[in-house]
Tab-separated table of C-alpha atoms in Angstrom:
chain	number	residue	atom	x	y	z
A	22	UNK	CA	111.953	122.587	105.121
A	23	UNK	CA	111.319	121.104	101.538
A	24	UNK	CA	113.345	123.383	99.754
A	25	UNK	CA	115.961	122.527	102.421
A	26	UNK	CA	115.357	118.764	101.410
A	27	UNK	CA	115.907	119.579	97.622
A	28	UNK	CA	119.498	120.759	98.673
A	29	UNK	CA	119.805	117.666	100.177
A	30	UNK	CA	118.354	115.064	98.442
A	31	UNK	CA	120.465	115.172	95.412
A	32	UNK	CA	124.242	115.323	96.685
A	33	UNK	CA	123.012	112.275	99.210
A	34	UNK	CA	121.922	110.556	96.520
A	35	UNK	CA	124.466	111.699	93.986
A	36	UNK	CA	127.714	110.688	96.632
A	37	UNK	CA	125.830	107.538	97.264
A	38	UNK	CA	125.544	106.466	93.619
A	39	UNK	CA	129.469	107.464	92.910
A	40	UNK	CA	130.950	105.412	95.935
A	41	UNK	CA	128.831	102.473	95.068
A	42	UNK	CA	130.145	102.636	91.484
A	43	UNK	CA	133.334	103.573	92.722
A	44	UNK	CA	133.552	100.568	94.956
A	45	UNK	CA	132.633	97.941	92.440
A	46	UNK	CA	135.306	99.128	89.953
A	47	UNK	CA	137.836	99.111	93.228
A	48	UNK	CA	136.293	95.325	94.410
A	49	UNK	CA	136.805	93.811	90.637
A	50	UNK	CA	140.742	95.439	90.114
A	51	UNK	CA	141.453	96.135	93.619
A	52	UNK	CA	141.833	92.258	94.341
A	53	UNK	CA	143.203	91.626	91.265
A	54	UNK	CA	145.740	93.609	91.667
A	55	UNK	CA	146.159	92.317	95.267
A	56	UNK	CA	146.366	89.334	94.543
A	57	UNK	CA	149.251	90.075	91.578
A	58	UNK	CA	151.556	91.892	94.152
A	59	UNK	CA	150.567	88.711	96.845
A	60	UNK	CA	151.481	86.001	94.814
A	61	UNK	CA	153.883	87.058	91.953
A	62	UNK	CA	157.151	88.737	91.677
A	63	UNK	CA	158.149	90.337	88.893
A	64	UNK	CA	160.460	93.060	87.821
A	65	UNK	CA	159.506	96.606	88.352
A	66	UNK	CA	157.213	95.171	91.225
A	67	UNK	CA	158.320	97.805	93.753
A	68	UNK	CA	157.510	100.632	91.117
A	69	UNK	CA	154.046	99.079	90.548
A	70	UNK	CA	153.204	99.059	94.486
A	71	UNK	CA	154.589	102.554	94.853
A	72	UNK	CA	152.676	104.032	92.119
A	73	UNK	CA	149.616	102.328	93.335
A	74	UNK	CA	149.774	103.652	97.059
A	75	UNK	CA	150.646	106.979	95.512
A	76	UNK	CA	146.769	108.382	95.831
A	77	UNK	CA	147.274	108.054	99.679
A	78	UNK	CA	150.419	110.496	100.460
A	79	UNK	CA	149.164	112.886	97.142
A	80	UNK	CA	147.320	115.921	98.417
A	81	UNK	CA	144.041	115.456	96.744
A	82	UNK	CA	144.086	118.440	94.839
A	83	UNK	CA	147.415	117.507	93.098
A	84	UNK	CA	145.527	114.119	92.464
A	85	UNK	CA	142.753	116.272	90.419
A	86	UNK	CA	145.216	117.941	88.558
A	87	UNK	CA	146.785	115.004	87.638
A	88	UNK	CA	143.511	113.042	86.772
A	89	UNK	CA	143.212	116.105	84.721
A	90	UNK	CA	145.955	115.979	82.581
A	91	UNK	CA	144.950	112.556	81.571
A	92	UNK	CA	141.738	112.593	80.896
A	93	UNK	CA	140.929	115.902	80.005
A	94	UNK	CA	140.000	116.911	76.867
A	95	UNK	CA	143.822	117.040	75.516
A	96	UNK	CA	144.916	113.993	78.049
A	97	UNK	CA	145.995	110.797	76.833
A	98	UNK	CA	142.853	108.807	77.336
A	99	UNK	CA	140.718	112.041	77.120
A	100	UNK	CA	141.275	111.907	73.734
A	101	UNK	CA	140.646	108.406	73.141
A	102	UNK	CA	137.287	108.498	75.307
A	103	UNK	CA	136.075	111.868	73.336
A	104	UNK	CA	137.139	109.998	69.971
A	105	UNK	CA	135.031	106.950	71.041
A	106	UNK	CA	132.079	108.679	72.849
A	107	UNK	CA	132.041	112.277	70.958
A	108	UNK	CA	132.090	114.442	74.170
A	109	UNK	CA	134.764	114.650	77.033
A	110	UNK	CA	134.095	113.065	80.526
A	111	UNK	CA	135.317	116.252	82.382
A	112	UNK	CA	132.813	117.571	84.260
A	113	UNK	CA	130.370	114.415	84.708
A	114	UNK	CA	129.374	112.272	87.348
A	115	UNK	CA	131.744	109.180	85.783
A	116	UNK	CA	134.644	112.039	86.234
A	117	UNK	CA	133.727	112.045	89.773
A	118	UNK	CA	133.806	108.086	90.109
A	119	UNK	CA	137.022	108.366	88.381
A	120	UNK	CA	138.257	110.842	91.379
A	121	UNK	CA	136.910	108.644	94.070
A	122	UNK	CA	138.172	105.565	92.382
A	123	UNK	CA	141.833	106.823	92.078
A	124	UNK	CA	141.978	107.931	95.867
A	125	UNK	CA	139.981	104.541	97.505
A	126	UNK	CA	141.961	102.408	95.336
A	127	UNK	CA	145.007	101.812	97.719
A	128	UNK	CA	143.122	101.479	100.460
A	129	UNK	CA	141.664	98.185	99.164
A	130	UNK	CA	144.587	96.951	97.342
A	131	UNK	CA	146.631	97.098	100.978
A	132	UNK	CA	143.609	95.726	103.036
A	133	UNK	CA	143.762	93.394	100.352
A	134	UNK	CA	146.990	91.835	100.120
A	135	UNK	CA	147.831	91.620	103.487
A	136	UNK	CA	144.865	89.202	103.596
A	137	UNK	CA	145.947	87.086	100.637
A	138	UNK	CA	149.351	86.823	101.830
A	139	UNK	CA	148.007	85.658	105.268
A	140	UNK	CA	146.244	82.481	103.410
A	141	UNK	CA	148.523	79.430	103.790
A	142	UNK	CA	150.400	78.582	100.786
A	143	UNK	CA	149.953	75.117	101.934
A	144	UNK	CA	146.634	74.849	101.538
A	145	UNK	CA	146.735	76.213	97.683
A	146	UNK	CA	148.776	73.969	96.848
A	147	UNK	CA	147.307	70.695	98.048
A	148	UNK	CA	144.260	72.844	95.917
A	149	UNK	CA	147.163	72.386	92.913
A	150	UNK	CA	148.331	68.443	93.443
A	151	UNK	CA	144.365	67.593	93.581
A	152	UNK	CA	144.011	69.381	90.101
A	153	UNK	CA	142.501	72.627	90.276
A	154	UNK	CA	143.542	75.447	87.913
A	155	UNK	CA	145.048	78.704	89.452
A	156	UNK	CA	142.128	80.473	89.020
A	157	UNK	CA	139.693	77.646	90.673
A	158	UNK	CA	141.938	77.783	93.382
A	159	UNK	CA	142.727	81.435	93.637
A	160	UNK	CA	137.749	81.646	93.718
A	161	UNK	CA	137.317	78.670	95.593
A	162	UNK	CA	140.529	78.865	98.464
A	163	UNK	CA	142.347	81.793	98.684
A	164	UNK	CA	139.509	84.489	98.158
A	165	UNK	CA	137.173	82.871	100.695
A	166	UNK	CA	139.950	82.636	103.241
A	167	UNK	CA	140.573	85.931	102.640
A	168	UNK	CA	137.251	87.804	102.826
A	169	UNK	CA	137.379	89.301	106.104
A	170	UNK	CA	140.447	91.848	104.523
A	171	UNK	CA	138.640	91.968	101.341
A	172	UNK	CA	135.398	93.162	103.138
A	173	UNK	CA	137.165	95.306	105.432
A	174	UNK	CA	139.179	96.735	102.527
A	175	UNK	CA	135.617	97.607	100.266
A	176	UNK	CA	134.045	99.084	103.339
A	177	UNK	CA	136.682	101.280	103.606
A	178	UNK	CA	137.226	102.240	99.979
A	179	UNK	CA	133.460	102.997	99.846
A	180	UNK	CA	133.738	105.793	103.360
A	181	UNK	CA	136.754	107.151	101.441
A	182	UNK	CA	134.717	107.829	98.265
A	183	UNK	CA	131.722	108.905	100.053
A	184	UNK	CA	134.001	112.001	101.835
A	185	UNK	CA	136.102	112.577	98.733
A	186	UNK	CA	136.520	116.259	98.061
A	187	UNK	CA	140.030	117.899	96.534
A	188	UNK	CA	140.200	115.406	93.288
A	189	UNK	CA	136.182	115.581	92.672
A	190	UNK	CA	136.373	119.280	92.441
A	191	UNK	CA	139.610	119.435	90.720
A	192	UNK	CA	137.789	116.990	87.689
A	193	UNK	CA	134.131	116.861	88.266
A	194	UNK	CA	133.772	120.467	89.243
A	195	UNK	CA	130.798	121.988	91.398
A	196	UNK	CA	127.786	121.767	88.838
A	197	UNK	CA	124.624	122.225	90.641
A	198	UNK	CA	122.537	119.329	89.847
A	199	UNK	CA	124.433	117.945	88.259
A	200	UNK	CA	128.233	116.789	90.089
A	201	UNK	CA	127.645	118.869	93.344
A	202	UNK	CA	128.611	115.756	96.178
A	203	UNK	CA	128.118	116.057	100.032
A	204	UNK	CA	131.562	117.255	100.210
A	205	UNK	CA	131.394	119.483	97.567
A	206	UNK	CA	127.939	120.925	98.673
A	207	UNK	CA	129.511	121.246	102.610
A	208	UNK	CA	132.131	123.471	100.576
A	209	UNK	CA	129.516	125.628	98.825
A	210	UNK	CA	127.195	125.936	101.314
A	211	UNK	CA	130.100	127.585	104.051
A	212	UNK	CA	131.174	129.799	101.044
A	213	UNK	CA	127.395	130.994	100.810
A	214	UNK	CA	127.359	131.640	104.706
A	215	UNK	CA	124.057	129.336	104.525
A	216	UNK	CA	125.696	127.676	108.024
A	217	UNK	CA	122.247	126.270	108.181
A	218	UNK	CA	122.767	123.635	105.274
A	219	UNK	CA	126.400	123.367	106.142
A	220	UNK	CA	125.561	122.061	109.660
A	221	UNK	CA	123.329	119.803	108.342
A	222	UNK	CA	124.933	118.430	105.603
A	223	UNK	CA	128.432	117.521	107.681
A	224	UNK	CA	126.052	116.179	110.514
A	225	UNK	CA	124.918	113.458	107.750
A	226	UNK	CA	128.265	113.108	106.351
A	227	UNK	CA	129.633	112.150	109.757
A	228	UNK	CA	126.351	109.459	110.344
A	229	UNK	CA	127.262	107.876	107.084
A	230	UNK	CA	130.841	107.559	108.000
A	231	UNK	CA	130.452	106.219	111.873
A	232	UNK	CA	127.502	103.702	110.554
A	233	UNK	CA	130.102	102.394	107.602
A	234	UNK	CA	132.916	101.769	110.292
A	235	UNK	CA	130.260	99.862	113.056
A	236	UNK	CA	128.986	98.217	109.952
A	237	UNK	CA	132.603	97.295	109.442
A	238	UNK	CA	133.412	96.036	112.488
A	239	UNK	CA	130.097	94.150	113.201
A	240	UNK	CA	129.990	92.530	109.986
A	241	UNK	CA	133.551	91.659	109.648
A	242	UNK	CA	133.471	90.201	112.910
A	243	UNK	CA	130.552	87.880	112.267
A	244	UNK	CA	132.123	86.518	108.846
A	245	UNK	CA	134.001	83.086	109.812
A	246	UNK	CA	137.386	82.489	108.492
């Protein structure tokens, strides 16, 4: 049973620590960007919306590749990250936050917006005529009227990272201690006809994902507009 555990412990842990990272860096530009398509209109708008909900129609794998191509070791900003940091990110844990970033991304910027857009206008701009700044109003009105989406949206982004596969593998690899996730491990462990670890591994996979949606739903429901 311990080995067992061993084979466990680390892609738990491993998936764990990548959505959590994952769904900070989708929280901080997730709403940002949210709240930019909410509240502004500019040109090439329509572009910027379609390229962001892009990761969600993409077959993951296609994703990877992509990811690849610009941040591998010849990409654009694989170059620039190996000229600042001496070593390429391929491979890595922070490649596999990368993967699990690009794909939960959407998910939060949608949940997102449609929340922002439901906060009365009204109400930001008495906010404006009794003198607060856009960005007083935009942390002290619109984002607390609109934390039921936000929290809904981060919930979700951090299920979708936790069962992230196709773009992990395509970047990250399968590195055994090293970038081997749940997902990853489910895939190696059916390819190793050790059913045993397969069975168990999913089984957990599925807990984690049911106990993030009631955790959604309960909590969500509780917060007060």
């Amino acid at each position: 049973m311990i080995p067992m555990l061993d084979k466990i412990w680390f892609p738990l842990s491993l998936t764990l620590w990548i959505a959590a990272i994952s769904s900070i860096l989708v929280l901080c530009s997730g709403v940002t960007i949210a709240y930019v398509f909410a509240r502004r209109d500019f040109r090439g708008k329509g572009l910027a919306e379609l390229f962001v909900t892009l990761p969600l129609v993409l077959p993951p794998t296609v994703i990877g590749y992509l990811l690849v191509i610009l941040v591998g070791r010849h990409g654009f900003l694989g170059q620039m990250i190996f000229n600042a940091l001496g070593t390429g990110i391929m491979f890595t844990w922070q490649a596999a936050v990368i993967a699990a970033y690009t794909v939960s991304l959407p998910l939060m910027v949608h949940t997102a917006k449609a929340a922002i857009e439901g906060v009365d206008r009204e109400i930001e701009y008495a906010a404006y005529i009794l003198g607060k700044s856009e960005l007083e109003t935009v942390l002290q009105i619109t984002l607390p009227l609109a934390k039921k989406g936000i929290l809904a949206g981060l919930i979700l982004s951090f299920a979708r990272a936790i069962g992230e596969f196709g773009a992990t593998l395509m970047l990250a690899g399968n590195i055994p201690g090293k970038t081997n996730t749940m997902s990853i491990s489910i895939y190696s462990a059916f390819q190793a006809g050790n059913n045993e670890l397969a069975n168990l591994l999913v089984l957990i996979l599925v807990f984690m994902s049911l106990l993030t949606i009631a955790l959604t739903g309960r909590f969500v429901g509780k917060l007060e507009v």
